[in-house]
């Protein structure tokens, strides 16, 4: 991994250009800025953080590949059919990891991820060097967000390019990069990467608990790496590492804060221009990309002609996923987050239909990264008692207008509860990218809707490290 640059914003812009996506904020300097000038003011540090968020929001990462696109195709969320144009994600759905398509996606993800990490490292470096120019509160916010972003990006790359903790804790994984330089870094093991990420998140937590405005008021910080986003990612990593006790505590702190209430049914069922397709008030961390329409709506989730489907799923499949014929006939997710055309359903949660142009009021241009419902699922999976797990699951089900699970001896079996959690991930995280990693964490030996001519192999959970990295880094 070679990183040599003169300004953090220059790197962020370069990454976005390479990934084919414009950044979502109007911070667009026309030329590079020397680091000493860039980090000479609070504004410069804020712009540097904006660069990292823009990288995460690019198509290479959560703007597309790690959310609705590539990783959702790996989870078999779509039935990619049609003859009018080349169907989308066919090699991806077939787990053809030697195909040009898959290799291109993995290279984009790797490059953008490590460029974002390099950017975060530069912020950390200069926050300490230039601490005197920042107020204590701003210093804590900037440094806390940077540590958390570094941990978050490393974990995303780990989930993609290394075995799960349960299948290879001591397996060589990815480099954990903590400095901005041109030197290659020896890859750490899966367990080491998780340890380093949690150390960074603990630093972020200690800084943000003293400075993040979200703690003491209702300031909307869901588009920043806020304190509760840090706790949510901690919960995600603890669970990935098999530490159920700490996963439970972290997730419960987020839920118990009361800052991410369930969306109202009326908001979800509203007219197109004001419809809350993403359950926005439930989002703990999200990204915004103003160009989302150009691929989410115009390329992926649309109906061109009867022979040219995009990313669809037959209604019969969705009725099975959402248990329409038993407990889920009124599920607000099935009823409001898909559009029908000739028996095929399109996910519409990323349709861009807002009638306002004011960012703070828009309900679109957004991609979820950490949801409140995921925190409840983590609590259900790690709860000390099966009764608590069942109660937490029912809280989500009732909020989605799904019949509650009865409290009886059969339903208090842990295997039963895990199966119900799986169903909820399939319903809640549709087209958001988290489902593939859920399957991977549990090392499931089947993935629903895998092409009929293909036998799923758990080795498909590990994507290939790009060849450029293998050639550059002699430590592999």
XYZ file of C-alpha atoms in Angstrom:
476
model
C 0.000 0.000 0.000
C 1.663 3.167 -1.122
C 0.300 6.533 -0.064
C 2.085 9.733 -0.913
C 0.098 12.945 -1.118
C 0.196 16.622 -0.303
C -3.283 17.099 1.054
C -6.080 15.083 2.488
C -8.687 16.665 0.230
C -6.631 15.886 -2.848
C -6.581 12.217 -1.908
C -10.318 12.123 -1.220
C -11.073 13.695 -4.585
C -8.736 11.278 -6.354
C -10.431 8.273 -4.760
C -13.857 9.498 -5.756
C -12.776 10.131 -9.304
C -11.310 6.650 -9.583
C -14.488 5.097 -8.208
C -16.665 6.964 -10.671
C -18.651 8.982 -8.156
C -18.867 12.654 -7.288
C -18.544 13.546 -3.646
C -21.681 14.460 -1.801
C -20.550 17.681 -0.144
C -19.768 20.986 -1.764
C -16.145 21.048 -0.701
C -14.289 21.033 -3.979
C -10.935 22.836 -3.978
C -9.523 23.276 -7.456
C -5.997 22.322 -6.522
C -4.107 20.489 -3.836
C -3.314 22.238 -0.574
C -0.075 21.702 1.354
C -0.637 19.716 4.528
C 0.745 22.467 6.753
C -1.825 24.889 5.353
C -4.630 22.370 5.320
C -4.272 21.578 9.012
C -3.674 25.142 10.177
C -7.300 25.791 11.151
C -10.418 24.115 12.474
C -11.956 24.517 9.029
C -9.113 22.542 7.507
C -9.610 19.662 9.924
C -13.353 19.660 9.230
C -12.680 19.576 5.499
C -10.255 16.708 5.999
C -12.928 14.707 7.802
C -15.333 15.564 5.003
C -12.849 13.943 2.640
C -13.025 10.668 4.575
C -16.820 10.687 4.691
C -16.885 11.425 0.968
C -14.688 8.408 0.332
C -17.021 6.187 2.348
C -19.978 7.635 0.419
C -18.387 6.956 -2.966
C -19.598 4.191 -5.238
C -16.448 2.228 -4.370
C -17.671 1.808 -0.785
C -21.058 2.443 0.854
C -22.446 4.541 -1.960
C -22.796 1.321 -3.945
C -20.378 -1.619 -3.641
C -20.724 -2.265 0.104
C -24.438 -1.548 0.223
C -26.989 -1.959 -2.583
C -24.621 -3.224 -5.271
C -21.818 -5.771 -5.186
C -22.190 -7.128 -1.631
C -25.982 -7.364 -1.877
C -25.509 -9.376 -5.066
C -23.180 -11.697 -3.125
C -26.044 -12.181 -0.657
C -28.310 -13.155 -3.589
C -30.718 -10.285 -2.970
C -31.412 -10.009 -6.684
C -32.601 -12.111 -9.560
C -30.628 -10.569 -12.414
C -32.452 -11.537 -15.573
C -33.209 -10.011 -18.963
C -31.826 -9.925 -22.484
C -32.192 -6.286 -23.459
C -28.793 -5.446 -21.983
C -26.154 -7.481 -20.205
C -27.723 -8.565 -16.881
C -26.093 -7.038 -13.841
C -23.888 -8.948 -11.387
C -24.043 -12.359 -13.077
C -20.384 -13.309 -12.318
C -20.857 -11.899 -8.814
C -23.956 -14.008 -8.126
C -22.050 -17.027 -9.440
C -19.151 -16.301 -7.053
C -16.752 -16.223 -9.990
C -13.912 -14.522 -8.159
C -11.547 -14.750 -11.119
C -13.914 -12.767 -13.358
C -13.030 -9.251 -14.474
C -16.204 -7.969 -12.833
C -15.441 -9.292 -9.363
C -11.762 -8.348 -9.555
C -12.711 -4.799 -10.529
C -15.083 -4.456 -7.575
C -12.612 -5.864 -5.066
C -9.875 -3.556 -6.336
C -12.167 -0.537 -5.963
C -13.103 -1.517 -2.425
C -9.514 -2.205 -1.362
C -8.126 1.008 -2.871
C -10.865 3.289 -1.563
C -10.779 1.658 1.858
C -7.062 2.153 2.343
C -7.129 5.666 0.930
C -9.799 6.501 3.498
C -7.597 4.950 6.181
C -4.615 7.013 5.015
C -6.764 10.124 5.216
C -7.879 9.285 8.755
C -4.259 8.637 9.748
C -3.244 12.053 8.492
C -5.961 13.700 10.569
C -4.811 11.809 13.663
C -1.214 12.840 13.026
C -1.936 16.546 12.601
C -4.546 16.716 15.364
C -1.763 16.026 17.838
C 0.838 18.146 16.055
C -1.488 21.153 15.808
C -3.595 20.648 18.915
C -2.915 24.240 19.965
C -5.072 25.656 17.153
C -8.155 23.656 18.181
C -10.414 24.088 21.164
C -10.432 21.090 23.471
C -13.939 20.129 22.361
C -13.106 20.331 18.662
C -9.863 18.420 19.209
C -11.763 15.617 20.927
C -14.425 15.505 18.204
C -11.961 15.497 15.317
C -9.633 12.927 16.857
C -12.510 10.756 18.048
C -14.116 10.641 14.615
C -10.780 9.912 12.934
C -9.964 6.986 15.242
C -13.450 5.565 14.725
C -13.288 5.944 10.948
C -9.926 4.172 10.860
C -11.342 1.258 12.838
C -14.527 1.140 10.787
C -12.724 1.009 7.439
C -10.295 -1.678 8.565
C -13.184 -3.801 9.797
C -15.031 -3.420 6.497
C -11.943 -4.626 4.627
C -11.424 -7.475 7.086
C -14.987 -8.716 6.593
C -14.428 -8.747 2.858
C -10.899 -10.092 2.416
C -10.259 -12.482 5.327
C -11.915 -15.481 6.968
C -14.404 -14.834 9.738
C -13.121 -14.943 13.298
C -14.870 -18.241 13.955
C -13.210 -19.858 10.933
C -9.717 -18.403 11.131
C -8.861 -16.144 14.061
C -5.131 -16.741 13.592
C -5.187 -16.583 9.799
C -3.177 -13.874 8.051
C -5.675 -11.197 7.080
C -4.993 -7.560 6.100
C -2.526 -4.841 7.121
C -3.710 -2.539 9.913
C -2.310 0.768 8.760
C -1.693 3.465 11.403
C 0.732 5.794 9.626
C 0.834 7.745 6.373
C 3.922 6.571 4.527
C 5.015 4.580 1.500
C 6.090 1.510 3.446
C 4.309 -1.804 3.125
C 2.915 -3.213 6.348
C 2.895 -6.843 7.389
C -0.661 -8.191 7.367
C -2.097 -8.853 10.798
C -4.156 -11.880 11.726
C -7.927 -11.685 11.934
C -7.772 -11.545 15.720
C -5.113 -8.817 15.678
C -7.110 -6.630 13.284
C -10.164 -6.913 15.515
C -8.054 -6.058 18.569
C -6.551 -2.994 16.877
C -9.966 -1.837 15.676
C -11.450 -2.140 19.151
C -8.509 -0.210 20.600
C -9.193 2.612 18.137
C -12.907 2.526 18.934
C -12.195 2.677 22.663
C -10.087 5.788 22.063
C -12.886 7.271 19.990
C -15.432 6.482 22.685
C -13.387 8.172 25.411
C -13.023 11.308 23.265
C -16.559 11.567 21.906
C -18.338 10.917 25.188
C -16.897 14.249 26.348
C -17.487 16.230 23.164
C -20.177 14.824 20.877
C -23.286 17.069 20.845
C -25.498 14.034 20.226
C -25.164 12.951 23.851
C -26.796 15.957 25.495
C -29.217 17.147 22.822
C -30.967 16.033 19.657
C -28.523 17.497 17.142
C -28.642 15.288 14.049
C -25.240 13.621 13.838
C -26.192 10.449 11.968
C -24.083 11.476 8.959
C -20.999 11.688 11.191
C -19.177 9.026 13.155
C -21.021 9.991 16.324
C -20.715 8.466 19.786
C -23.562 6.000 19.269
C -22.195 4.972 15.886
C -18.970 4.086 17.701
C -20.919 1.972 20.182
C -22.824 0.329 17.332
C -19.650 -0.623 15.493
C -18.167 -1.865 18.758
C -21.203 -4.127 19.151
C -20.786 -5.365 15.589
C -17.089 -6.164 16.091
C -17.518 -7.750 19.525
C -20.157 -10.067 18.082
C -17.929 -10.870 15.095
C -15.196 -11.829 17.572
C -17.531 -14.009 19.625
C -17.521 -11.659 22.628
C -21.245 -11.798 23.288
C -21.114 -10.086 26.684
C -19.510 -6.876 25.424
C -21.569 -6.970 22.223
C -24.708 -7.032 24.358
C -23.558 -4.112 26.523
C -22.571 -1.920 23.580
C -25.767 -2.565 21.625
C -27.933 -2.049 24.691
C -26.360 1.336 25.397
C -27.384 2.489 21.920
C -30.951 1.222 22.242
C -31.371 2.460 25.812
C -30.328 5.978 24.774
C -33.768 6.399 23.206
C -32.312 8.603 20.482
C -33.277 6.348 17.577
C -37.028 5.687 17.872
C -38.970 3.478 15.502
C -40.300 5.117 12.367
C -44.036 5.748 12.319
C -46.156 3.627 10.022
C -47.713 6.765 8.554
C -44.281 8.074 7.502
C -43.493 4.836 5.693
C -46.862 4.785 3.932
C -46.821 8.483 2.942
C -46.964 9.797 -0.618
C -43.832 9.401 -2.744
C -42.437 12.886 -2.155
C -42.481 12.587 1.638
C -42.256 8.814 2.064
C -39.600 7.659 4.523
C -38.247 4.683 2.608
C -35.134 4.342 4.786
C -36.635 4.700 8.293
C -34.353 7.680 8.711
C -34.836 8.375 12.411
C -33.681 4.823 13.140
C -30.318 5.312 11.420
C -27.380 5.519 13.815
C -24.793 6.092 11.088
C -25.444 6.757 7.416
C -23.795 8.329 4.401
C -25.218 10.805 1.914
C -24.448 10.946 -1.788
C -26.180 13.498 -3.965
C -25.521 11.445 -7.098
C -27.297 8.334 -5.823
C -30.064 8.597 -8.396
C -27.705 8.033 -11.320
C -27.139 4.394 -10.381
C -29.602 3.427 -7.632
C -32.633 4.516 -9.596
C -31.559 4.896 -13.204
C -29.457 1.712 -13.418
C -30.361 -0.737 -10.653
C -33.918 -0.423 -9.434
C -35.969 0.344 -12.492
C -38.040 -1.369 -15.150
C -36.923 -0.735 -18.720
C -38.932 -3.213 -20.760
C -40.337 -6.708 -20.392
C -37.063 -8.228 -21.607
C -34.751 -5.915 -19.716
C -35.087 -6.362 -15.989
C -32.603 -4.843 -13.616
C -32.166 -5.872 -9.970
C -35.454 -7.614 -9.341
C -36.915 -10.419 -7.311
C -40.089 -12.356 -8.176
C -42.942 -11.455 -5.865
C -43.285 -15.098 -4.834
C -39.737 -15.002 -3.431
C -40.402 -11.817 -1.483
C -43.618 -13.209 -0.060
C -41.551 -16.116 1.196
C -38.901 -13.825 2.714
C -41.476 -11.616 4.438
C -43.676 -14.572 5.478
C -46.660 -13.025 3.762
C -48.920 -16.053 4.087
C -48.402 -16.503 7.830
C -47.275 -13.623 10.060
C -46.129 -10.890 7.672
C -49.053 -9.926 5.480
C -49.027 -6.394 6.897
C -45.232 -6.040 7.191
C -44.536 -2.382 6.380
C -41.246 -3.356 4.739
C -42.886 -5.647 2.193
C -45.829 -3.323 1.593
C -43.918 -0.066 1.227
C -40.313 -0.702 0.170
C -40.884 -2.552 -3.104
C -42.571 -1.573 -6.361
C -44.268 -4.069 -8.632
C -44.160 -4.479 -12.394
C -45.572 -7.578 -14.073
C -44.956 -9.778 -11.045
C -41.380 -8.621 -10.466
C -40.500 -6.481 -7.467
C -37.912 -3.724 -7.312
C -36.496 -2.469 -4.008
C -37.567 1.164 -3.829
C -35.835 2.221 -0.616
C -33.195 4.039 -2.688
C -35.589 5.777 -5.079
C -34.975 9.514 -5.092
C -38.409 11.082 -4.693
C -37.946 13.917 -2.206
C -39.907 17.105 -2.874
C -37.460 19.243 -0.896
C -33.943 20.343 -1.773
C -32.946 21.092 1.833
C -30.452 18.442 2.923
C -31.576 18.364 6.553
C -35.152 17.615 5.481
C -34.481 15.130 2.692
C -35.434 11.511 3.203
C -33.341 10.246 0.294
C -29.741 10.574 -0.986
C -28.906 8.367 1.990
C -27.493 4.880 2.502
C -27.762 3.188 5.927
C -24.547 1.939 7.532
C -25.633 1.133 11.109
C -29.307 0.703 12.036
C -31.035 0.700 15.392
C -32.785 -2.542 14.454
C -29.386 -4.231 14.054
C -28.582 -3.263 17.641
C -31.788 -4.970 18.750
C -30.898 -8.083 16.762
C -27.480 -8.123 18.434
C -29.177 -7.853 21.830
C -31.484 -10.723 20.904
C -28.537 -12.876 19.838
C -26.492 -12.151 22.962
C -29.142 -11.686 25.661
C -28.528 -13.542 28.940
C -31.942 -15.217 28.713
C -33.967 -16.574 25.840
C -37.032 -14.725 27.139
C -35.268 -11.373 26.788
C -34.153 -12.343 23.288
C -37.724 -13.167 22.321
C -39.046 -9.929 23.819
C -36.508 -7.838 21.904
C -37.315 -9.589 18.638
C -41.007 -9.010 19.204
C -40.385 -5.309 19.780
C -39.020 -5.022 16.245
C -41.654 -7.293 14.744
C -44.525 -5.303 16.217
C -42.962 -2.037 15.029
C -42.920 -3.519 11.517
C -46.545 -4.755 11.879
C -45.524 -8.403 12.031
C -47.286 -10.746 14.431
C -45.378 -11.343 17.657
C -43.806 -14.690 18.418
C -45.680 -16.383 21.274
C -43.785 -16.960 24.477
C -43.725 -20.712 24.899
C -41.175 -23.414 25.571
C -40.482 -24.146 21.903
C -39.866 -20.498 21.089
C -37.392 -20.115 23.942
C -34.957 -22.483 22.273
C -31.791 -20.642 21.186
C -31.734 -22.310 17.778
C -35.282 -21.143 17.170
C -34.353 -17.599 18.161
C -31.280 -17.574 15.901
C -33.437 -18.720 13.013
C -35.870 -15.865 13.666
C -32.969 -13.398 13.831
C -31.824 -14.666 10.435
C -35.279 -14.031 9.021
C -35.188 -10.502 10.390
C -31.805 -9.753 8.806
C -33.177 -10.996 5.490
C -36.154 -8.659 5.780
C -34.556 -5.609 7.344
C -31.205 -5.449 5.539
C -32.496 -6.163 2.037
C -30.260 -4.379 -0.510
C -28.119 -2.803 2.227
C -25.070 -5.090 2.198
C -25.120 -6.425 5.766
C -26.778 -9.760 5.007
C -23.737 -11.319 3.309
C -21.578 -10.531 6.335
C -24.224 -11.952 8.675
C -24.129 -15.225 6.753
C -20.332 -15.135 6.842
C -20.115 -14.558 10.585
C -22.255 -17.645 11.174
C -20.457 -19.587 8.413
C -23.769 -20.641 6.917
C -23.270 -23.394 4.365
C -26.140 -22.209 2.188
C -27.251 -18.815 0.904
C -30.884 -18.598 -0.219
C -31.455 -17.998 -3.941
C -27.973 -19.104 -4.966
C -28.185 -19.985 -8.704
C -29.585 -23.484 -9.182
C -26.537 -24.693 -11.102
C -24.172 -23.743 -8.266
C -23.433 -25.431 -4.947
C -22.576 -22.795 -2.356
C -19.163 -23.231 -0.746
C -18.212 -21.330 2.458
C -14.910 -20.442 0.777
C -16.980 -17.897 -1.178
C -17.069 -15.772 1.977
C -13.441 -14.681 1.426
C -12.818 -12.329 -1.479
C -9.362 -12.264 -3.122
C -6.872 -9.597 -2.066
C -6.118 -7.528 -5.200
C -3.117 -8.679 -7.209
C -1.534 -5.211 -7.047
C -1.353 -5.483 -3.263
C 0.120 -8.975 -3.400
C 2.798 -7.780 -5.793
C 3.607 -4.592 -3.883
C 3.543 -5.999 -0.368
C 6.246 -8.674 0.099
C 4.857 -9.512 3.540
C 2.062 -11.682 2.160
